[in-house]
Amino acid sequence: MRMSDPSQFRKDLFNIARTTLSSKVLSQDKDYFANLAVDAVLRLKTSNTSKSSKKVGGKLTDSYLDEGFILDKTIAVNSPKRLENCKILIANTSMDTDKVKVFGARFKVDGTGKLAELERAEREKMKTKVEAIAAHGINVFVNRQLIYNYPESLLSEKGILVIEHADFEGVERLSLVTGGEIASTFDRPELVKLGRCEVIEEVMIGEDKLIKFSGVAAGEACTVVLRGSTNQMVDEAERSLHDALSVLSQTVKETRTVLGGGCSEMLMSCAVEEAAKSVKGKRAIATEAFARALRQIPVILADNAGFDSSDLVAKLRAAHWDGQADAGLDMDEGTIGSMKYLGVTESYKLKKQVVSSASEAAEMIIRSRMAILSSIPQILEISPSPTHMSIGVGVFIIQSFYSSLSFLPLFSYLVSALI
């Protein structure tokens, strides 16, 4: 797959997204969400400025990709609901006046006059802080923490759009897409980097009001708005779409692809089996075990689909030895089919990581088991005191634990084959 051919590149990304979107909830709308994921990744390219917004209501196919950053908050009451040519100060600072930030601290006054003086001092301090914020030459102020009524009214009087209580993730992503930095002190405006965007406006999605940032400095931000009839459906759609976006984002960086449906694993298994014929000694046993372990992936695929794995995997193996290099498991029909024709594609980078991680985990477990077994004779030579007996029981438990790992796919099968 080469990015020099945009149409083929998009087709491969679409096939990978369809292969990844395995949720039952999205099974009827797999093509729609595959296109949604591909559009998002192609817009973002190599950046990580995507965001999903979940809103219950409508049907799954009402979900869409918005070319802008949507923040699930509301604009302050006295602030304008739409603003152009925005200069944004993103902050994480306290904007309240009735809290003492030291736990357990108390003020004791001898009259209401003293209390009024304290309140006036707090208001003057907050007014000074607002003046320092306005000195940055901004027209939008976004704060991670709450903004109380008094500082909010002061900011609104200066024509500054106020957004409060933007959570940590929202502030971080907003800082990334607008090109600004999160500030906590305001004494030196020249050192603060402001965020910028063309338009900030309040939009309605379903029955909720949200804030949309359009024309952001990064130029690649987008938001996937997910709709659905229930919270469970929307949550499941988000999980499935997140998996697809994660795989596609890695495929954009490493554009090579492989065929899925157990095709790649069977190709590797046949190649390893062929190589095992020229290996001498005990190494040949380990090589053959690795080939058998690779065949466990199509076995698991067939078992999960409810088909006869023994029959299907045997046919798949025979098909590959006959030269059908694109043969894989067609789980819709329960037969052997051409993965290239069916469009069952996976990321090369992901497949490589799966095989290497499984091999490393298997090697680690084997090394640990050998270390434990080598210490057993030394333990048995010690007099059988209660302490030593408990050590022996502990060793037995650890051995049993490693034996129980045989249910894990691929690497555990390799472990059991090599031990």
Tab-separated table of C-alpha atoms in Angstrom, residues 10 24 77 97 156 170 179 182 219 237 246 355 379 385:
chain	number	residue	atom	x	y	z
A	10	ARG	CA	-8.211	4.775	1.202
A	24	LYS	CA	-22.274	-6.778	17.248
A	77	VAL	CA	-24.582	33.502	30.663
A	97	THR	CA	-13.426	34.075	46.382
A	156	SER	CA	-17.989	39.750	30.440
A	170	GLY	CA	-10.775	19.073	27.358
A	179	GLY	CA	-1.764	26.108	19.617
A	182	ILE	CA	-2.083	26.300	29.699
A	219	GLY	CA	-5.886	22.777	11.102
A	237	ALA	CA	-19.945	2.311	19.423
A	246	SER	CA	-6.069	3.305	16.912
A	355	VAL	CA	3.812	-12.147	16.979
A	379	ILE	CA	15.086	-26.999	48.446
A	385	SER	CA	11.093	-27.817	58.591
